[in-house]
Coordinates of C-alpha atoms and ligand atoms in Angstrom, one line a residue:
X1 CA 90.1 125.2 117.9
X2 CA 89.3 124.6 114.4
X3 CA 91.3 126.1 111.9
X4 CA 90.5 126.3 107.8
X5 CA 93.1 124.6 105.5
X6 CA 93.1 125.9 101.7
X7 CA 93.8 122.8 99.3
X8 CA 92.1 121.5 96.3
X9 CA 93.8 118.1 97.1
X10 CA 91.5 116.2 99.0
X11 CA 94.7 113.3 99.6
X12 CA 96.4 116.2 100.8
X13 CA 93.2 117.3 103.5
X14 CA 92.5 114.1 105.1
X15 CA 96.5 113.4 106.0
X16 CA 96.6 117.1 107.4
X17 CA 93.4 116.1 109.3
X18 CA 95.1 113.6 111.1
X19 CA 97.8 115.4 112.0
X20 CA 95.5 118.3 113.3
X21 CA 93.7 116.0 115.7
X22 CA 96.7 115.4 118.0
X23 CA 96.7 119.0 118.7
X24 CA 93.1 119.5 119.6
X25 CA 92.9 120.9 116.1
X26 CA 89.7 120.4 113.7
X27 CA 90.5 120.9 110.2
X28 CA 88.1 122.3 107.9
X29 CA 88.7 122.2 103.4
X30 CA 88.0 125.8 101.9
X31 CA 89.1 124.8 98.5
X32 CA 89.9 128.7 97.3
X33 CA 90.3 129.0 93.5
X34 CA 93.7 130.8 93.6
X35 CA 96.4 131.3 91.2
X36 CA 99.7 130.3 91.8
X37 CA 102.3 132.5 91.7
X38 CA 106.2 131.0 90.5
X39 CA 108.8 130.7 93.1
X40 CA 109.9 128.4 95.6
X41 CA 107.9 126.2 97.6
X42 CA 108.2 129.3 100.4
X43 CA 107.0 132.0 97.9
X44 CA 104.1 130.2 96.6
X45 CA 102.6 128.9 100.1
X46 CA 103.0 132.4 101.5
X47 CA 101.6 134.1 98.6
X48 CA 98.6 132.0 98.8
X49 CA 98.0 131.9 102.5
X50 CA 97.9 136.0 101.7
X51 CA 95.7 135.5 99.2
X52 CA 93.5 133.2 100.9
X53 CA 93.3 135.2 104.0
X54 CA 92.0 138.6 102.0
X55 CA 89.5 136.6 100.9
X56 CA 87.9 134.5 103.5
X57 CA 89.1 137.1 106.8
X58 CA 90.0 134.4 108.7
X59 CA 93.4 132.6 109.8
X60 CA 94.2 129.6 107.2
X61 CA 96.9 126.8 106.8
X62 CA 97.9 125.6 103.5
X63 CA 101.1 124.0 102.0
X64 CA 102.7 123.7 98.7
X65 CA 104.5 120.0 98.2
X66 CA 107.0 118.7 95.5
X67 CA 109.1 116.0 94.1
X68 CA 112.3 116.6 94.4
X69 CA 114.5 113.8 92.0
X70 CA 118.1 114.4 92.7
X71 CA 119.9 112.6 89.0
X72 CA 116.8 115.0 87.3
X73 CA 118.2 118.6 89.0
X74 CA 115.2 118.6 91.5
X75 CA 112.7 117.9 88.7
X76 CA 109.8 117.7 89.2
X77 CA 110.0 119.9 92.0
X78 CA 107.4 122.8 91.8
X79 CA 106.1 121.5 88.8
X80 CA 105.2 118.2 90.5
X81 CA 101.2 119.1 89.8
X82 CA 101.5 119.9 86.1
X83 CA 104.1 117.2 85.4
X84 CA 102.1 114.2 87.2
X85 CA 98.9 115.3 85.1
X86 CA 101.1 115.4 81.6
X87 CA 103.6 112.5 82.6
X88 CA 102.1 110.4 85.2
X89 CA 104.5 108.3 86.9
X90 CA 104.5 106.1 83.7
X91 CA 106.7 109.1 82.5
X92 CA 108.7 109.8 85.6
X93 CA 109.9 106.0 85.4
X94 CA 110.9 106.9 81.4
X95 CA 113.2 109.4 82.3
X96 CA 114.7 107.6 85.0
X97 CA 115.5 104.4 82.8
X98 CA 119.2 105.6 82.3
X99 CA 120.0 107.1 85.5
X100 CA 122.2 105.5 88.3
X101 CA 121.4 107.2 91.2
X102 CA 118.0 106.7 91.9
X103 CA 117.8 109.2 95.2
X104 CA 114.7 111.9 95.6
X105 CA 112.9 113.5 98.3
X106 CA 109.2 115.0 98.7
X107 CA 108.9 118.1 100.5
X108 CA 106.3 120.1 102.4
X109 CA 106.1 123.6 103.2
X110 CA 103.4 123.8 105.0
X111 CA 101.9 127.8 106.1
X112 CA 99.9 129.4 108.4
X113 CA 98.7 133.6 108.1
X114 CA 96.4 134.6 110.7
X115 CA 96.7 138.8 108.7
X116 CA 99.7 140.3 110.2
X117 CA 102.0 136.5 111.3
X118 CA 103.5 134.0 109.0
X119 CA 104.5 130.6 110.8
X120 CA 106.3 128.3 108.4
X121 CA 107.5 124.9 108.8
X122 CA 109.2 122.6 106.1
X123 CA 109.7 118.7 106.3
X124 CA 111.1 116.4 104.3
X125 CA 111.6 112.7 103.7
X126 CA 113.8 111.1 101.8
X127 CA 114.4 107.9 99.9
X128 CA 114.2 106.6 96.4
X129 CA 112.2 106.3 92.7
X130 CA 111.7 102.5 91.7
X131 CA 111.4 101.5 88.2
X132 CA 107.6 100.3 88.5
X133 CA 104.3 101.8 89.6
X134 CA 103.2 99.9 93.4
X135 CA 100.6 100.2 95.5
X136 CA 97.0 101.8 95.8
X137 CA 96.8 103.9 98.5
X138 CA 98.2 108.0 98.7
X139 CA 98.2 109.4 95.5
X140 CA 100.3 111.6 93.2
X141 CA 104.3 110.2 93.2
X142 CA 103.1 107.7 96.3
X143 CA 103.3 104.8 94.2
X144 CA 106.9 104.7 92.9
X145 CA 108.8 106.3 96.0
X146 CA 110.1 104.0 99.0
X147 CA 111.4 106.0 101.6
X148 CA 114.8 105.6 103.4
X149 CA 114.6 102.6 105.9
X150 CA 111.5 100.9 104.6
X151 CA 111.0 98.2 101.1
X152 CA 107.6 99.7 100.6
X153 CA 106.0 102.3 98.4
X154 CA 104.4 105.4 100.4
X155 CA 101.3 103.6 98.1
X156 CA 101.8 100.0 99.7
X157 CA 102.5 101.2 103.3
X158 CA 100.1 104.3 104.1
X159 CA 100.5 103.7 107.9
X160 CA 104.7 104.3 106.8
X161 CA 103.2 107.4 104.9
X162 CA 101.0 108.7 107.9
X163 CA 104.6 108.5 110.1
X164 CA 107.2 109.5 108.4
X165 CA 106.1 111.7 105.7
X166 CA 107.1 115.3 104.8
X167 CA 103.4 116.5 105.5
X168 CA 103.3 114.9 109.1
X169 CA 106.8 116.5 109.9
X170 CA 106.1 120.0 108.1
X171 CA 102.9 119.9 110.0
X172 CA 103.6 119.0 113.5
X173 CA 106.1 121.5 113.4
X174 CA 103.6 123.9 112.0
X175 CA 100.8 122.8 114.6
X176 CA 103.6 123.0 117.5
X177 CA 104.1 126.4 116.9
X178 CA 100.6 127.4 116.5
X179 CA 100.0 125.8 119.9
X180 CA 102.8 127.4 121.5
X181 CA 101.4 130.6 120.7
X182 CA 98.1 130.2 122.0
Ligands
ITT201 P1 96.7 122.5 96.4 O1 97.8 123.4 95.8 O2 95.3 122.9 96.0 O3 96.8 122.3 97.9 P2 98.1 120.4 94.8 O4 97.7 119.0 94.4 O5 98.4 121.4 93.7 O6 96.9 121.0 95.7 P3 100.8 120.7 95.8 O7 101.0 121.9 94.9 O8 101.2 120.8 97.2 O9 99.2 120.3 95.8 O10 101.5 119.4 95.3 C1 101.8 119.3 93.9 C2 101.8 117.9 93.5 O11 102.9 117.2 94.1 C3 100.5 117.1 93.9 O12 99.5 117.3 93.0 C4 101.1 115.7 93.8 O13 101.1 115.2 92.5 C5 102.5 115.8 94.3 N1 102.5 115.6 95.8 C6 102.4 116.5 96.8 N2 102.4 115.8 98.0 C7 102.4 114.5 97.7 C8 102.4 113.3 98.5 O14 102.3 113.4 99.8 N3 102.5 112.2 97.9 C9 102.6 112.1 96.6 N4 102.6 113.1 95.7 C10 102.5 114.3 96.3

Protein backbone atom coordinates (compact mmCIF):
# COMPACT_ATOMS: atom_id res chain seq x y z
CA UNK A 1 0.00 0.00 0.00
CA UNK A 2 1.68 3.27 -0.41
CA UNK A 3 0.26 6.16 1.25
CA UNK A 4 1.41 10.15 0.61
CA UNK A 5 2.71 11.98 3.74
CA UNK A 6 2.43 15.93 3.56
CA UNK A 7 5.70 17.53 5.31
CA UNK A 8 8.15 20.03 4.33
CA UNK A 9 10.54 18.45 6.93
CA UNK A 10 12.56 16.09 5.27
CA UNK A 11 14.02 14.78 9.10
CA UNK A 12 10.47 14.41 9.81
CA UNK A 13 9.84 11.98 6.25
CA UNK A 14 12.56 9.63 6.50
CA UNK A 15 11.75 8.69 10.43
CA UNK A 16 8.03 8.33 9.28
CA UNK A 17 9.40 6.12 6.47
CA UNK A 18 10.77 3.77 8.80
CA UNK A 19 8.04 3.44 10.74
CA UNK A 20 5.73 2.88 7.54
CA UNK A 21 7.84 -0.06 6.43
CA UNK A 22 6.90 -2.41 9.30
CA UNK A 23 3.38 -2.10 8.18
CA UNK A 24 3.89 -3.00 4.54
CA UNK A 25 3.50 0.81 4.07
CA UNK A 26 5.53 2.87 1.37
CA UNK A 27 5.70 6.42 2.15
CA UNK A 28 5.80 8.93 -0.45
CA UNK A 29 6.81 13.23 0.45
CA UNK A 30 4.09 15.60 -1.23
CA UNK A 31 5.54 18.64 0.33
CA UNK A 32 1.99 20.84 -0.10
CA UNK A 33 2.57 24.55 0.45
CA UNK A 34 -0.23 25.03 3.08
CA UNK A 35 -0.93 27.53 5.66
CA UNK A 36 -1.20 26.87 9.07
CA UNK A 37 -3.94 27.55 10.87
CA UNK A 38 -3.60 28.38 15.06
CA UNK A 39 -4.75 25.88 17.51
CA UNK A 40 -3.62 22.89 19.05
CA UNK A 41 -1.49 20.36 17.70
CA UNK A 42 -5.07 18.50 16.88
CA UNK A 43 -6.53 21.49 15.07
CA UNK A 44 -3.72 22.26 12.98
CA UNK A 45 -2.88 18.55 11.70
CA UNK A 46 -6.60 18.04 10.97
CA UNK A 47 -6.94 21.26 9.25
CA UNK A 48 -4.13 20.51 7.04
CA UNK A 49 -4.72 16.84 6.30
CA UNK A 50 -8.28 18.63 4.96
CA UNK A 51 -6.50 20.93 3.14
CA UNK A 52 -4.14 18.63 1.67
CA UNK A 53 -6.64 16.13 0.74
CA UNK A 54 -8.87 18.86 -1.40
CA UNK A 55 -5.94 19.38 -3.16
CA UNK A 56 -4.23 16.31 -4.17
CA UNK A 57 -7.80 13.81 -4.04
CA UNK A 58 -6.05 11.27 -2.42
CA UNK A 59 -5.78 9.86 1.30
CA UNK A 60 -2.59 11.64 3.11
CA UNK A 61 -0.88 11.32 6.59
CA UNK A 62 0.74 14.27 8.14
CA UNK A 63 1.55 15.40 11.75
CA UNK A 64 2.17 18.55 13.56
CA UNK A 65 5.12 18.10 16.45
CA UNK A 66 6.26 20.49 19.34
CA UNK A 67 8.37 21.20 22.29
CA UNK A 68 6.71 21.11 25.08
CA UNK A 69 9.19 22.80 28.17
CA UNK A 70 7.38 22.34 31.38
CA UNK A 71 9.33 25.55 33.82
CA UNK A 72 8.51 27.73 30.31
CA UNK A 73 4.38 27.02 30.35
CA UNK A 74 4.75 24.49 27.38
CA UNK A 75 6.80 26.98 25.40
CA UNK A 76 7.86 26.39 22.72
CA UNK A 77 5.01 24.26 22.07
CA UNK A 78 3.22 25.11 18.70
CA UNK A 79 5.57 27.68 18.03
CA UNK A 80 8.47 25.13 18.11
CA UNK A 81 9.11 25.88 14.04
CA UNK A 82 9.22 29.76 14.30
CA UNK A 83 11.04 29.71 17.68
CA UNK A 84 13.93 27.22 16.63
CA UNK A 85 14.51 29.40 13.32
CA UNK A 86 14.59 32.88 15.65
CA UNK A 87 16.22 31.23 18.81
CA UNK A 88 17.97 28.17 17.95
CA UNK A 89 18.64 26.09 20.74
CA UNK A 90 21.52 28.56 21.60
CA UNK A 91 18.28 30.53 22.83
CA UNK A 92 16.29 27.84 24.29
CA UNK A 93 19.50 27.05 26.65
CA UNK A 94 19.31 31.21 27.55
CA UNK A 95 16.07 30.96 28.94
CA UNK A 96 16.54 27.96 30.70
CA UNK A 97 19.77 29.31 32.61
CA UNK A 98 17.59 30.20 35.80
CA UNK A 99 15.20 27.52 35.93
CA UNK A 100 15.33 24.46 38.29
CA UNK A 101 13.25 22.02 36.84
CA UNK A 102 14.63 21.15 33.78
CA UNK A 103 11.54 18.56 32.53
CA UNK A 104 10.01 18.83 28.81
CA UNK A 105 8.43 16.53 26.37
CA UNK A 106 8.05 16.49 22.42
CA UNK A 107 4.93 15.48 21.06
CA UNK A 108 3.40 14.10 17.83
CA UNK A 109 0.13 14.28 16.49
CA UNK A 110 0.29 12.55 13.81
CA UNK A 111 -3.17 12.43 11.11
CA UNK A 112 -4.57 10.53 8.55
CA UNK A 113 -7.93 11.85 6.10
CA UNK A 114 -8.75 9.58 3.48
CA UNK A 115 -12.21 12.58 2.59
CA UNK A 116 -14.89 11.56 4.85
CA UNK A 117 -12.47 9.63 8.16
CA UNK A 118 -10.03 11.28 10.45
CA UNK A 119 -7.68 8.65 12.37
CA UNK A 120 -5.53 10.45 14.93
CA UNK A 121 -2.94 9.19 17.13
CA UNK A 122 -0.70 11.31 19.65
CA UNK A 123 2.68 10.11 21.29
CA UNK A 124 4.82 11.51 23.48
CA UNK A 125 8.19 11.12 25.10
CA UNK A 126 9.41 12.60 27.82
CA UNK A 127 12.69 13.66 29.54
CA UNK A 128 14.79 16.69 29.96
CA UNK A 129 16.60 20.08 28.36
CA UNK A 130 20.53 20.15 29.06
CA UNK A 131 22.40 23.24 29.28
CA UNK A 132 24.58 22.58 26.11
CA UNK A 133 24.03 21.80 22.43
CA UNK A 134 25.18 17.56 21.73
CA UNK A 135 25.16 15.58 19.09
CA UNK A 136 24.75 15.64 15.09
CA UNK A 137 22.22 13.57 14.13
CA UNK A 138 17.95 14.39 14.18
CA UNK A 139 17.50 17.84 13.92
CA UNK A 140 15.39 20.70 15.40
CA UNK A 141 15.43 20.44 19.53
CA UNK A 142 17.25 16.75 19.07
CA UNK A 143 20.43 18.08 20.23
CA UNK A 144 19.72 19.42 23.79
CA UNK A 145 16.82 16.82 24.94
CA UNK A 146 17.81 13.38 26.73
CA UNK A 147 14.87 11.42 27.15
CA UNK A 148 13.73 9.67 30.36
CA UNK A 149 15.93 6.52 31.01
CA UNK A 150 18.82 7.26 28.68
CA UNK A 151 22.25 9.89 29.25
CA UNK A 152 22.15 10.66 25.60
CA UNK A 153 20.84 13.47 23.35
CA UNK A 154 18.05 12.28 20.73
CA UNK A 155 21.15 13.92 18.50
CA UNK A 156 23.93 11.53 20.01
CA UNK A 157 21.72 8.29 20.07
CA UNK A 158 19.41 8.34 16.77
CA UNK A 159 18.88 4.46 17.20
CA UNK A 160 17.30 5.75 21.06
CA UNK A 161 15.43 8.35 18.70
CA UNK A 162 14.11 5.74 16.10
CA UNK A 163 12.64 3.71 19.45
CA UNK A 164 11.34 5.60 21.67
CA UNK A 165 10.30 8.75 20.08
CA UNK A 166 7.01 10.61 20.01
CA UNK A 167 6.84 10.11 16.08
CA UNK A 168 7.44 6.22 16.26
CA UNK A 169 4.71 5.92 19.02
CA UNK A 170 2.21 8.61 17.34
CA UNK A 171 2.81 6.66 14.22
CA UNK A 172 2.48 3.05 14.95
CA UNK A 173 -0.52 3.80 16.61
CA UNK A 174 -1.60 5.72 13.58
CA UNK A 175 -0.38 2.95 11.11
CA UNK A 176 -2.14 0.26 13.51
CA UNK A 177 -5.30 1.69 12.97
CA UNK A 178 -4.95 2.19 9.34
CA UNK A 179 -4.16 -1.44 9.09
CA UNK A 180 -6.94 -2.58 11.14
CA UNK A 181 -9.21 -1.05 8.85
CA UNK A 182 -8.09 -2.46 5.82
P1 LIG B 1 5.80 20.31 8.35
O1 LIG B 1 4.78 21.11 9.14
O2 LIG B 1 5.94 20.75 6.94
O3 LIG B 1 5.58 18.83 8.47
P2 LIG B 1 7.65 21.34 10.39
O4 LIG B 1 9.14 21.32 10.48
O5 LIG B 1 6.96 22.67 10.47
O6 LIG B 1 7.25 20.57 9.03
P3 LIG B 1 6.24 20.53 12.83
O7 LIG B 1 5.32 21.69 12.74
O8 LIG B 1 5.65 19.18 13.11
O9 LIG B 1 7.07 20.35 11.47
O10 LIG B 1 7.35 20.75 13.91
C1 LIG B 1 7.71 22.05 14.35
C2 LIG B 1 9.14 22.08 14.80
O11 LIG B 1 9.29 21.31 16.01
C3 LIG B 1 10.13 21.48 13.83
O12 LIG B 1 10.48 22.38 12.80
C4 LIG B 1 11.30 21.17 14.77
O13 LIG B 1 12.06 22.33 15.02
C5 LIG B 1 10.57 20.74 16.05
N1 LIG B 1 10.45 19.28 16.04
C6 LIG B 1 9.41 18.53 15.61
N2 LIG B 1 9.68 17.22 15.71
C7 LIG B 1 10.93 17.14 16.20
C8 LIG B 1 11.81 16.08 16.50
O14 LIG B 1 11.46 14.81 16.28
N3 LIG B 1 13.03 16.35 16.97
C9 LIG B 1 13.42 17.62 17.19
N4 LIG B 1 12.67 18.69 16.91
C10 LIG B 1 11.44 18.46 16.42
Amino acid sequence: MELFMVTSNIHKFVETREFAKEYGIKLIQKNIDIQEIRGTLEDIIMAKAKKAYEEIKTPVICDDSGFFIDSLNDFPGEFSRFVIEKIGNEGIIKLMENKESKGAEFRCMACYFDGSNFKLSLGIVRGKVIDEIRGRFGFGYDPIFIPEGFTKTFAEDFEIKMKTSHRKKAFTGLFKKISETK
